[in-house]
Amino acid sequence: MYFELQPTLEDGVIKIEPLKEDDFERLYRVASDPLIWEQHPNRDRYKRDVFATYFKGAIESGGAFLVFDKISGEPIGSSRYSGLNEKKNAVEIGYTFLARDYWGTTYNRALKTLMIDHAFRFVDKVHFYIGAVNVRSQKSMEKLGGKKIGEVEMEYYGETSKLNFIYEINKEAWVGNAKVP
């Protein structure tokens, strides 16, 4: 079965659309806040040249999204699918960031729920690689039902290798827990 890596998805809170090259400026306006990146493996992504490398990797991935607040219509962040592995029946969701005004709200859950629900139409496992220093994202993943299954040194597109924790959500567990707040 063909996994559509860049569908347009929406619910009552957010809308995600395929990221396009001409989205750079409006996504960079969100990403230029240094506090967004303080726990990420590359803390300099708020700098234009560093973000340009991140953005190029997003475009080349073929699975990146621009995330919108559905009510205001404003872009609020990005996420992507990557690492589709048909043999392991799994896909990765990651490189996610949201504007600080949306932290601690329902937006991250809404984003991940849309992406996980879509992924489970095609695969049985979703993996998340989260920087070892990114405690905020680790806690968020655990609230979604993600289980830490390992650690790996990995290189992000155009960046140096960093320690990441691997979290997994499997389809069977998600179906039972997906809508639990």
mmCIF file with all atom_site columns, C-alpha atoms in Angstrom:
data_model
loop_
_atom_site.group_PDB
_atom_site.id
_atom_site.type_symbol
_atom_site.label_atom_id
_atom_site.label_alt_id
_atom_site.label_comp_id
_atom_site.label_asym_id
_atom_site.label_entity_id
_atom_site.label_seq_id
_atom_site.pdbx_PDB_ins_code
_atom_site.Cartn_x
_atom_site.Cartn_y
_atom_site.Cartn_z
_atom_site.occupancy
_atom_site.B_iso_or_equiv
_atom_site.pdbx_formal_charge
_atom_site.auth_seq_id
_atom_site.auth_comp_id
_atom_site.auth_asym_id
_atom_site.auth_atom_id
_atom_site.pdbx_PDB_model_num
ATOM 1   C CA . MET A 1 1   ? 0.000   0.000  0.000  1.00 0.00 ? 1   MET A CA 1
ATOM 2   C CA . TYR A 1 2   ? 1.262   3.482  -0.893 1.00 0.00 ? 2   TYR A CA 1
ATOM 3   C CA . PHE A 1 3   ? 1.978   5.747  2.130  1.00 0.00 ? 3   PHE A CA 1
ATOM 4   C CA . GLU A 1 4   ? 1.024   9.310  1.272  1.00 0.00 ? 4   GLU A CA 1
ATOM 5   C CA . LEU A 1 5   ? 3.780   11.298 3.008  1.00 0.00 ? 5   LEU A CA 1
ATOM 6   C CA . GLN A 1 6   ? 2.295   14.771 2.501  1.00 0.00 ? 6   GLN A CA 1
ATOM 7   C CA . PRO A 1 7   ? -1.481  14.750 2.750  1.00 0.00 ? 7   PRO A CA 1
ATOM 8   C CA . THR A 1 8   ? -3.407  17.823 3.830  1.00 0.00 ? 8   THR A CA 1
ATOM 9   C CA . LEU A 1 9   ? -4.917  16.977 7.225  1.00 0.00 ? 9   LEU A CA 1
ATOM 10  C CA . GLU A 1 10  ? -7.087  18.996 9.587  1.00 0.00 ? 10  GLU A CA 1
ATOM 11  C CA . ASP A 1 11  ? -9.308  18.883 12.621 1.00 0.00 ? 11  ASP A CA 1
ATOM 12  C CA . GLY A 1 12  ? -11.088 21.625 14.578 1.00 0.00 ? 12  GLY A CA 1
ATOM 13  C CA . VAL A 1 13  ? -7.796  23.058 15.893 1.00 0.00 ? 13  VAL A CA 1
ATOM 14  C CA . ILE A 1 14  ? -5.089  22.766 13.252 1.00 0.00 ? 14  ILE A CA 1
ATOM 15  C CA . LYS A 1 15  ? -4.493  22.223 9.570  1.00 0.00 ? 15  LYS A CA 1
ATOM 16  C CA . ILE A 1 16  ? -1.319  20.792 8.099  1.00 0.00 ? 16  ILE A CA 1
ATOM 17  C CA . GLU A 1 17  ? -0.319  21.211 4.477  1.00 0.00 ? 17  GLU A CA 1
ATOM 18  C CA . PRO A 1 18  ? 2.706   20.046 2.495  1.00 0.00 ? 18  PRO A CA 1
ATOM 19  C CA . LEU A 1 19  ? 5.679   22.358 3.067  1.00 0.00 ? 19  LEU A CA 1
ATOM 20  C CA . LYS A 1 20  ? 6.741   24.214 -0.086 1.00 0.00 ? 20  LYS A CA 1
ATOM 21  C CA . GLU A 1 21  ? 9.931   26.098 -0.897 1.00 0.00 ? 21  GLU A CA 1
ATOM 22  C CA . ASP A 1 22  ? 8.107   29.430 -0.890 1.00 0.00 ? 22  ASP A CA 1
ATOM 23  C CA . ASP A 1 23  ? 7.037   28.824 2.755  1.00 0.00 ? 23  ASP A CA 1
ATOM 24  C CA . PHE A 1 24  ? 10.537  29.634 4.028  1.00 0.00 ? 24  PHE A CA 1
ATOM 25  C CA . GLU A 1 25  ? 9.917   33.215 5.203  1.00 0.00 ? 25  GLU A CA 1
ATOM 26  C CA . ARG A 1 26  ? 6.678   32.591 7.037  1.00 0.00 ? 26  ARG A CA 1
ATOM 27  C CA . LEU A 1 27  ? 8.029   29.460 8.742  1.00 0.00 ? 27  LEU A CA 1
ATOM 28  C CA . TYR A 1 28  ? 11.264  31.236 9.638  1.00 0.00 ? 28  TYR A CA 1
ATOM 29  C CA . ARG A 1 29  ? 9.228   33.971 11.367 1.00 0.00 ? 29  ARG A CA 1
ATOM 30  C CA . VAL A 1 30  ? 7.995   31.252 13.745 1.00 0.00 ? 30  VAL A CA 1
ATOM 31  C CA . ALA A 1 31  ? 11.383  29.499 14.009 1.00 0.00 ? 31  ALA A CA 1
ATOM 32  C CA . SER A 1 32  ? 13.406  32.649 14.728 1.00 0.00 ? 32  SER A CA 1
ATOM 33  C CA . ASP A 1 33  ? 12.492  32.498 18.436 1.00 0.00 ? 33  ASP A CA 1
ATOM 34  C CA . PRO A 1 34  ? 15.616  31.155 20.255 1.00 0.00 ? 34  PRO A CA 1
ATOM 35  C CA . LEU A 1 35  ? 13.541  29.700 23.095 1.00 0.00 ? 35  LEU A CA 1
ATOM 36  C CA . ILE A 1 36  ? 11.862  27.236 20.728 1.00 0.00 ? 36  ILE A CA 1
ATOM 37  C CA . TRP A 1 37  ? 15.219  25.557 20.230 1.00 0.00 ? 37  TRP A CA 1
ATOM 38  C CA . GLU A 1 38  ? 16.704  25.715 23.738 1.00 0.00 ? 38  GLU A CA 1
ATOM 39  C CA . GLN A 1 39  ? 16.182  21.966 24.353 1.00 0.00 ? 39  GLN A CA 1
ATOM 40  C CA . HIS A 1 40  ? 16.605  20.773 20.785 1.00 0.00 ? 40  HIS A CA 1
ATOM 41  C CA . PRO A 1 41  ? 19.778  18.998 19.656 1.00 0.00 ? 41  PRO A CA 1
ATOM 42  C CA . ASN A 1 42  ? 20.725  22.044 17.563 1.00 0.00 ? 42  ASN A CA 1
ATOM 43  C CA . ARG A 1 43  ? 20.086  25.122 19.678 1.00 0.00 ? 43  ARG A CA 1
ATOM 44  C CA . ASP A 1 44  ? 21.118  27.491 16.869 1.00 0.00 ? 44  ASP A CA 1
ATOM 45  C CA . ARG A 1 45  ? 18.201  26.746 14.539 1.00 0.00 ? 45  ARG A CA 1
ATOM 46  C CA . TYR A 1 46  ? 16.763  30.188 15.263 1.00 0.00 ? 46  TYR A CA 1
ATOM 47  C CA . LYS A 1 47  ? 19.645  31.645 13.207 1.00 0.00 ? 47  LYS A CA 1
ATOM 48  C CA . ARG A 1 48  ? 18.668  32.200 9.588  1.00 0.00 ? 48  ARG A CA 1
ATOM 49  C CA . ASP A 1 49  ? 21.569  30.261 8.021  1.00 0.00 ? 49  ASP A CA 1
ATOM 50  C CA . VAL A 1 50  ? 21.154  27.292 10.383 1.00 0.00 ? 50  VAL A CA 1
ATOM 51  C CA . PHE A 1 51  ? 17.407  27.263 9.855  1.00 0.00 ? 51  PHE A CA 1
ATOM 52  C CA . ALA A 1 52  ? 17.969  27.381 6.080  1.00 0.00 ? 52  ALA A CA 1
ATOM 53  C CA . THR A 1 53  ? 19.795  24.029 6.353  1.00 0.00 ? 53  THR A CA 1
ATOM 54  C CA . TYR A 1 54  ? 16.955  22.593 8.473  1.00 0.00 ? 54  TYR A CA 1
ATOM 55  C CA . PHE A 1 55  ? 14.418  23.888 5.931  1.00 0.00 ? 55  PHE A CA 1
ATOM 56  C CA . LYS A 1 56  ? 16.336  22.431 2.970  1.00 0.00 ? 56  LYS A CA 1
ATOM 57  C CA . GLY A 1 57  ? 16.322  19.044 4.704  1.00 0.00 ? 57  GLY A CA 1
ATOM 58  C CA . ALA A 1 58  ? 12.580  19.396 5.280  1.00 0.00 ? 58  ALA A CA 1
ATOM 59  C CA . ILE A 1 59  ? 11.896  20.099 1.616  1.00 0.00 ? 59  ILE A CA 1
ATOM 60  C CA . GLU A 1 60  ? 14.167  17.267 0.460  1.00 0.00 ? 60  GLU A CA 1
ATOM 61  C CA . SER A 1 61  ? 12.518  14.819 2.878  1.00 0.00 ? 61  SER A CA 1
ATOM 62  C CA . GLY A 1 62  ? 9.325   14.846 0.830  1.00 0.00 ? 62  GLY A CA 1
ATOM 63  C CA . GLY A 1 63  ? 7.298   14.472 4.019  1.00 0.00 ? 63  GLY A CA 1
ATOM 64  C CA . ALA A 1 64  ? 7.359   17.902 5.694  1.00 0.00 ? 64  ALA A CA 1
ATOM 65  C CA . PHE A 1 65  ? 4.397   20.056 6.693  1.00 0.00 ? 65  PHE A CA 1
ATOM 66  C CA . LEU A 1 66  ? 3.544   23.622 7.509  1.00 0.00 ? 66  LEU A CA 1
ATOM 67  C CA . VAL A 1 67  ? 1.233   23.650 10.536 1.00 0.00 ? 67  VAL A CA 1
ATOM 68  C CA . PHE A 1 68  ? -1.511  26.271 10.820 1.00 0.00 ? 68  PHE A CA 1
ATOM 69  C CA . ASP A 1 69  ? -3.737  27.449 13.627 1.00 0.00 ? 69  ASP A CA 1
ATOM 70  C CA . LYS A 1 70  ? -7.068  26.684 11.988 1.00 0.00 ? 70  LYS A CA 1
ATOM 71  C CA . ILE A 1 71  ? -8.872  29.606 13.647 1.00 0.00 ? 71  ILE A CA 1
ATOM 72  C CA . SER A 1 72  ? -6.368  32.374 12.857 1.00 0.00 ? 72  SER A CA 1
ATOM 73  C CA . GLY A 1 73  ? -5.035  30.793 9.669  1.00 0.00 ? 73  GLY A CA 1
ATOM 74  C CA . GLU A 1 74  ? -1.497  31.694 10.777 1.00 0.00 ? 74  GLU A CA 1
ATOM 75  C CA . PRO A 1 75  ? 1.444   29.280 10.459 1.00 0.00 ? 75  PRO A CA 1
ATOM 76  C CA . ILE A 1 76  ? 2.540   28.018 13.872 1.00 0.00 ? 76  ILE A CA 1
ATOM 77  C CA . GLY A 1 77  ? 5.198   25.397 13.148 1.00 0.00 ? 77  GLY A CA 1
ATOM 78  C CA . SER A 1 78  ? 6.241   22.330 11.237 1.00 0.00 ? 78  SER A CA 1
ATOM 79  C CA . SER A 1 79  ? 6.549   18.551 11.443 1.00 0.00 ? 79  SER A CA 1
ATOM 80  C CA . ARG A 1 80  ? 7.337   15.729 9.033  1.00 0.00 ? 80  ARG A CA 1
ATOM 81  C CA . TYR A 1 81  ? 7.207   12.074 8.180  1.00 0.00 ? 81  TYR A CA 1
ATOM 82  C CA . SER A 1 82  ? 10.508  10.414 7.351  1.00 0.00 ? 82  SER A CA 1
ATOM 83  C CA . GLY A 1 83  ? 12.255  7.073  7.520  1.00 0.00 ? 83  GLY A CA 1
ATOM 84  C CA . LEU A 1 84  ? 9.426   5.001  6.042  1.00 0.00 ? 84  LEU A CA 1
ATOM 85  C CA . ASN A 1 85  ? 10.526  1.390  6.545  1.00 0.00 ? 85  ASN A CA 1
ATOM 86  C CA . GLU A 1 86  ? 8.198   -1.085 4.875  1.00 0.00 ? 86  GLU A CA 1
ATOM 87  C CA . LYS A 1 87  ? 10.194  -4.071 6.169  1.00 0.00 ? 87  LYS A CA 1
ATOM 88  C CA . LYS A 1 88  ? 9.683   -2.932 9.797  1.00 0.00 ? 88  LYS A CA 1
ATOM 89  C CA . ASN A 1 89  ? 6.187   -1.637 8.969  1.00 0.00 ? 89  ASN A CA 1
ATOM 90  C CA . ALA A 1 90  ? 7.102   1.712  10.557 1.00 0.00 ? 90  ALA A CA 1
ATOM 91  C CA . VAL A 1 91  ? 7.483   5.420  9.846  1.00 0.00 ? 91  VAL A CA 1
ATOM 92  C CA . GLU A 1 92  ? 9.091   8.254  11.798 1.00 0.00 ? 92  GLU A CA 1
ATOM 93  C CA . ILE A 1 93  ? 7.387   11.478 12.843 1.00 0.00 ? 93  ILE A CA 1
ATOM 94  C CA . GLY A 1 94  ? 9.680   14.252 13.903 1.00 0.00 ? 94  GLY A CA 1
ATOM 95  C CA . TYR A 1 95  ? 11.442  17.549 13.410 1.00 0.00 ? 95  TYR A CA 1
ATOM 96  C CA . THR A 1 96  ? 8.379   19.059 15.057 1.00 0.00 ? 96  THR A CA 1
ATOM 97  C CA . PHE A 1 97  ? 8.305   22.545 16.491 1.00 0.00 ? 97  PHE A CA 1
ATOM 98  C CA . LEU A 1 98  ? 5.506   24.911 17.418 1.00 0.00 ? 98  LEU A CA 1
ATOM 99  C CA . ALA A 1 99  ? 5.493   28.595 18.321 1.00 0.00 ? 99  ALA A CA 1
ATOM 100 C CA . ARG A 1 100 ? 5.728   29.110 22.082 1.00 0.00 ? 100 ARG A CA 1
ATOM 101 C CA . ASP A 1 101 ? 2.206   30.556 22.272 1.00 0.00 ? 101 ASP A CA 1
ATOM 102 C CA . TYR A 1 102 ? 0.988   27.033 21.466 1.00 0.00 ? 102 TYR A CA 1
ATOM 103 C CA . TRP A 1 103 ? 3.020   25.159 24.068 1.00 0.00 ? 103 TRP A CA 1
ATOM 104 C CA . GLY A 1 104 ? 1.053   23.521 26.850 1.00 0.00 ? 104 GLY A CA 1
ATOM 105 C CA . THR A 1 105 ? -2.142  23.626 24.784 1.00 0.00 ? 105 THR A CA 1
ATOM 106 C CA . THR A 1 106 ? -3.999  21.031 22.737 1.00 0.00 ? 106 THR A CA 1
ATOM 107 C CA . TYR A 1 107 ? -2.115  21.898 19.541 1.00 0.00 ? 107 TYR A CA 1
ATOM 108 C CA . ASN A 1 108 ? 0.786   19.442 19.847 1.00 0.00 ? 108 ASN A CA 1
ATOM 109 C CA . ARG A 1 109 ? -1.604  16.601 20.680 1.00 0.00 ? 109 ARG A CA 1
ATOM 110 C CA . ALA A 1 110 ? -3.854  17.600 17.775 1.00 0.00 ? 110 ALA A CA 1
ATOM 111 C CA . LEU A 1 111 ? -0.881  17.642 15.386 1.00 0.00 ? 111 LEU A CA 1
ATOM 112 C CA . LYS A 1 112 ? 0.483   14.297 16.527 1.00 0.00 ? 112 LYS A CA 1
ATOM 113 C CA . THR A 1 113 ? -2.986  12.717 16.560 1.00 0.00 ? 113 THR A CA 1
ATOM 114 C CA . LEU A 1 114 ? -3.620  13.729 12.938 1.00 0.00 ? 114 LEU A CA 1
ATOM 115 C CA . MET A 1 115 ? -0.220  12.441 11.858 1.00 0.00 ? 115 MET A CA 1
ATOM 116 C CA . ILE A 1 116 ? -0.369  9.208  13.872 1.00 0.00 ? 116 ILE A CA 1
ATOM 117 C CA . ASP A 1 117 ? -3.931  8.421  12.744 1.00 0.00 ? 117 ASP A CA 1
ATOM 118 C CA . HIS A 1 118 ? -2.858  8.925  9.125  1.00 0.00 ? 118 HIS A CA 1
ATOM 119 C CA . ALA A 1 119 ? 0.272   6.795  9.579  1.00 0.00 ? 119 ALA A CA 1
ATOM 120 C CA . PHE A 1 120 ? -1.694  3.911  11.054 1.00 0.00 ? 120 PHE A CA 1
ATOM 121 C CA . ARG A 1 121 ? -3.661  3.634  7.817  1.00 0.00 ? 121 ARG A CA 1
ATOM 122 C CA . PHE A 1 122 ? -0.405  2.295  6.325  1.00 0.00 ? 122 PHE A CA 1
ATOM 123 C CA . VAL A 1 123 ? 1.961   1.034  9.058  1.00 0.00 ? 123 VAL A CA 1
ATOM 124 C CA . ASP A 1 124 ? 1.779   -0.595 12.488 1.00 0.00 ? 124 ASP A CA 1
ATOM 125 C CA . LYS A 1 125 ? 4.462   1.434  14.297 1.00 0.00 ? 125 LYS A CA 1
ATOM 126 C CA . VAL A 1 126 ? 5.405   5.083  14.544 1.00 0.00 ? 126 VAL A CA 1
ATOM 127 C CA . HIS A 1 127 ? 8.848   6.089  15.805 1.00 0.00 ? 127 HIS A CA 1
ATOM 128 C CA . PHE A 1 128 ? 9.959   9.407  17.243 1.00 0.00 ? 128 PHE A CA 1
ATOM 129 C CA . TYR A 1 129 ? 13.633  10.358 17.640 1.00 0.00 ? 129 TYR A CA 1
ATOM 130 C CA . ILE A 1 130 ? 13.896  12.939 20.408 1.00 0.00 ? 130 ILE A CA 1
ATOM 131 C CA . GLY A 1 131 ? 17.080  14.669 21.494 1.00 0.00 ? 131 GLY A CA 1
ATOM 132 C CA . ALA A 1 132 ? 18.406  13.368 24.810 1.00 0.00 ? 132 ALA A CA 1
ATOM 133 C CA . VAL A 1 133 ? 18.360  16.924 26.205 1.00 0.00 ? 133 VAL A CA 1
ATOM 134 C CA . ASN A 1 134 ? 14.822  17.674 24.998 1.00 0.00 ? 134 ASN A CA 1
ATOM 135 C CA . VAL A 1 135 ? 12.964  16.834 28.206 1.00 0.00 ? 135 VAL A CA 1
ATOM 136 C CA . ARG A 1 136 ? 9.887   18.838 27.152 1.00 0.00 ? 136 ARG A CA 1
ATOM 137 C CA . SER A 1 137 ? 9.376   16.680 24.038 1.00 0.00 ? 137 SER A CA 1
ATOM 138 C CA . GLN A 1 138 ? 10.142  13.473 25.934 1.00 0.00 ? 138 GLN A CA 1
ATOM 139 C CA . LYS A 1 139 ? 7.390   14.250 28.460 1.00 0.00 ? 139 LYS A CA 1
ATOM 140 C CA . SER A 1 140 ? 5.005   15.153 25.659 1.00 0.00 ? 140 SER A CA 1
ATOM 141 C CA . MET A 1 141 ? 5.728   11.845 23.944 1.00 0.00 ? 141 MET A CA 1
ATOM 142 C CA . GLU A 1 142 ? 5.078   9.906  27.144 1.00 0.00 ? 142 GLU A CA 1
ATOM 143 C CA . LYS A 1 143 ? 1.716   11.692 27.549 1.00 0.00 ? 143 LYS A CA 1
ATOM 144 C CA . LEU A 1 144 ? 0.810   10.483 24.053 1.00 0.00 ? 144 LEU A CA 1
ATOM 145 C CA . GLY A 1 145 ? 1.609   6.915  25.055 1.00 0.00 ? 145 GLY A CA 1
ATOM 146 C CA . GLY A 1 146 ? 5.063   6.666  23.492 1.00 0.00 ? 146 GLY A CA 1
ATOM 147 C CA . LYS A 1 147 ? 7.393   4.095  25.011 1.00 0.00 ? 147 LYS A CA 1
ATOM 148 C CA . LYS A 1 148 ? 11.154  4.604  25.016 1.00 0.00 ? 148 LYS A CA 1
ATOM 149 C CA . ILE A 1 149 ? 12.658  1.658  23.135 1.00 0.00 ? 149 ILE A CA 1
ATOM 150 C CA . GLY A 1 150 ? 16.265  2.720  22.664 1.00 0.00 ? 150 GLY A CA 1
ATOM 151 C CA . GLU A 1 151 ? 18.950  5.338  22.179 1.00 0.00 ? 151 GLU A CA 1
ATOM 152 C CA . VAL A 1 152 ? 20.933  6.207  19.089 1.00 0.00 ? 152 VAL A CA 1
ATOM 153 C CA . GLU A 1 153 ? 23.533  8.700  17.924 1.00 0.00 ? 153 GLU A CA 1
ATOM 154 C CA . MET A 1 154 ? 22.075  10.275 14.824 1.00 0.00 ? 154 MET A CA 1
ATOM 155 C CA . GLU A 1 155 ? 22.956  13.007 12.427 1.00 0.00 ? 155 GLU A CA 1
ATOM 156 C CA . TYR A 1 156 ? 20.322  15.515 11.395 1.00 0.00 ? 156 TYR A CA 1
ATOM 157 C CA . TYR A 1 157 ? 20.456  16.865 7.856  1.00 0.00 ? 157 TYR A CA 1
ATOM 158 C CA . GLY A 1 158 ? 23.584  19.024 7.621  1.00 0.00 ? 158 GLY A CA 1
ATOM 159 C CA . GLU A 1 159 ? 24.201  18.921 11.379 1.00 0.00 ? 159 GLU A CA 1
ATOM 160 C CA . THR A 1 160 ? 26.501  17.002 13.695 1.00 0.00 ? 160 THR A CA 1
ATOM 161 C CA . SER A 1 161 ? 25.584  13.736 15.378 1.00 0.00 ? 161 SER A CA 1
ATOM 162 C CA . LYS A 1 162 ? 23.576  13.935 18.627 1.00 0.00 ? 162 LYS A CA 1
ATOM 163 C CA . LEU A 1 163 ? 22.233  11.398 21.121 1.00 0.00 ? 163 LEU A CA 1
ATOM 164 C CA . ASN A 1 164 ? 18.522  10.737 20.608 1.00 0.00 ? 164 ASN A CA 1
ATOM 165 C CA . PHE A 1 165 ? 16.002  8.614  22.460 1.00 0.00 ? 165 PHE A CA 1
ATOM 166 C CA . ILE A 1 166 ? 13.755  6.442  20.305 1.00 0.00 ? 166 ILE A CA 1
ATOM 167 C CA . TYR A 1 167 ? 10.087  6.335  21.262 1.00 0.00 ? 167 TYR A CA 1
ATOM 168 C CA . GLU A 1 168 ? 7.505   4.051  19.711 1.00 0.00 ? 168 GLU A CA 1
ATOM 169 C CA . ILE A 1 169 ? 3.741   4.029  19.515 1.00 0.00 ? 169 ILE A CA 1
ATOM 170 C CA . ASN A 1 170 ? 2.201   0.922  18.036 1.00 0.00 ? 170 ASN A CA 1
ATOM 171 C CA . LYS A 1 171 ? -1.130  0.752  16.302 1.00 0.00 ? 171 LYS A CA 1
ATOM 172 C CA . GLU A 1 172 ? -2.741  -1.625 18.771 1.00 0.00 ? 172 GLU A CA 1
ATOM 173 C CA . ALA A 1 173 ? -1.928  0.564  21.787 1.00 0.00 ? 173 ALA A CA 1
ATOM 174 C CA . TRP A 1 174 ? -2.890  3.773  19.939 1.00 0.00 ? 174 TRP A CA 1
ATOM 175 C CA . VAL A 1 175 ? -6.324  2.514  18.965 1.00 0.00 ? 175 VAL A CA 1
ATOM 176 C CA . GLY A 1 176 ? -7.056  1.939  22.638 1.00 0.00 ? 176 GLY A CA 1
ATOM 177 C CA . ASN A 1 177 ? -5.505  5.201  23.901 1.00 0.00 ? 177 ASN A CA 1
ATOM 178 C CA . ALA A 1 178 ? -5.666  7.692  21.050 1.00 0.00 ? 178 ALA A CA 1
ATOM 179 C CA . LYS A 1 179 ? -8.446  9.884  22.342 1.00 0.00 ? 179 LYS A CA 1
ATOM 180 C CA . VAL A 1 180 ? -7.582  9.753  26.040 1.00 0.00 ? 180 VAL A CA 1
ATOM 181 C CA . PRO A 1 181 ? -6.553  13.280 27.181 1.00 0.00 ? 181 PRO A CA 1
#
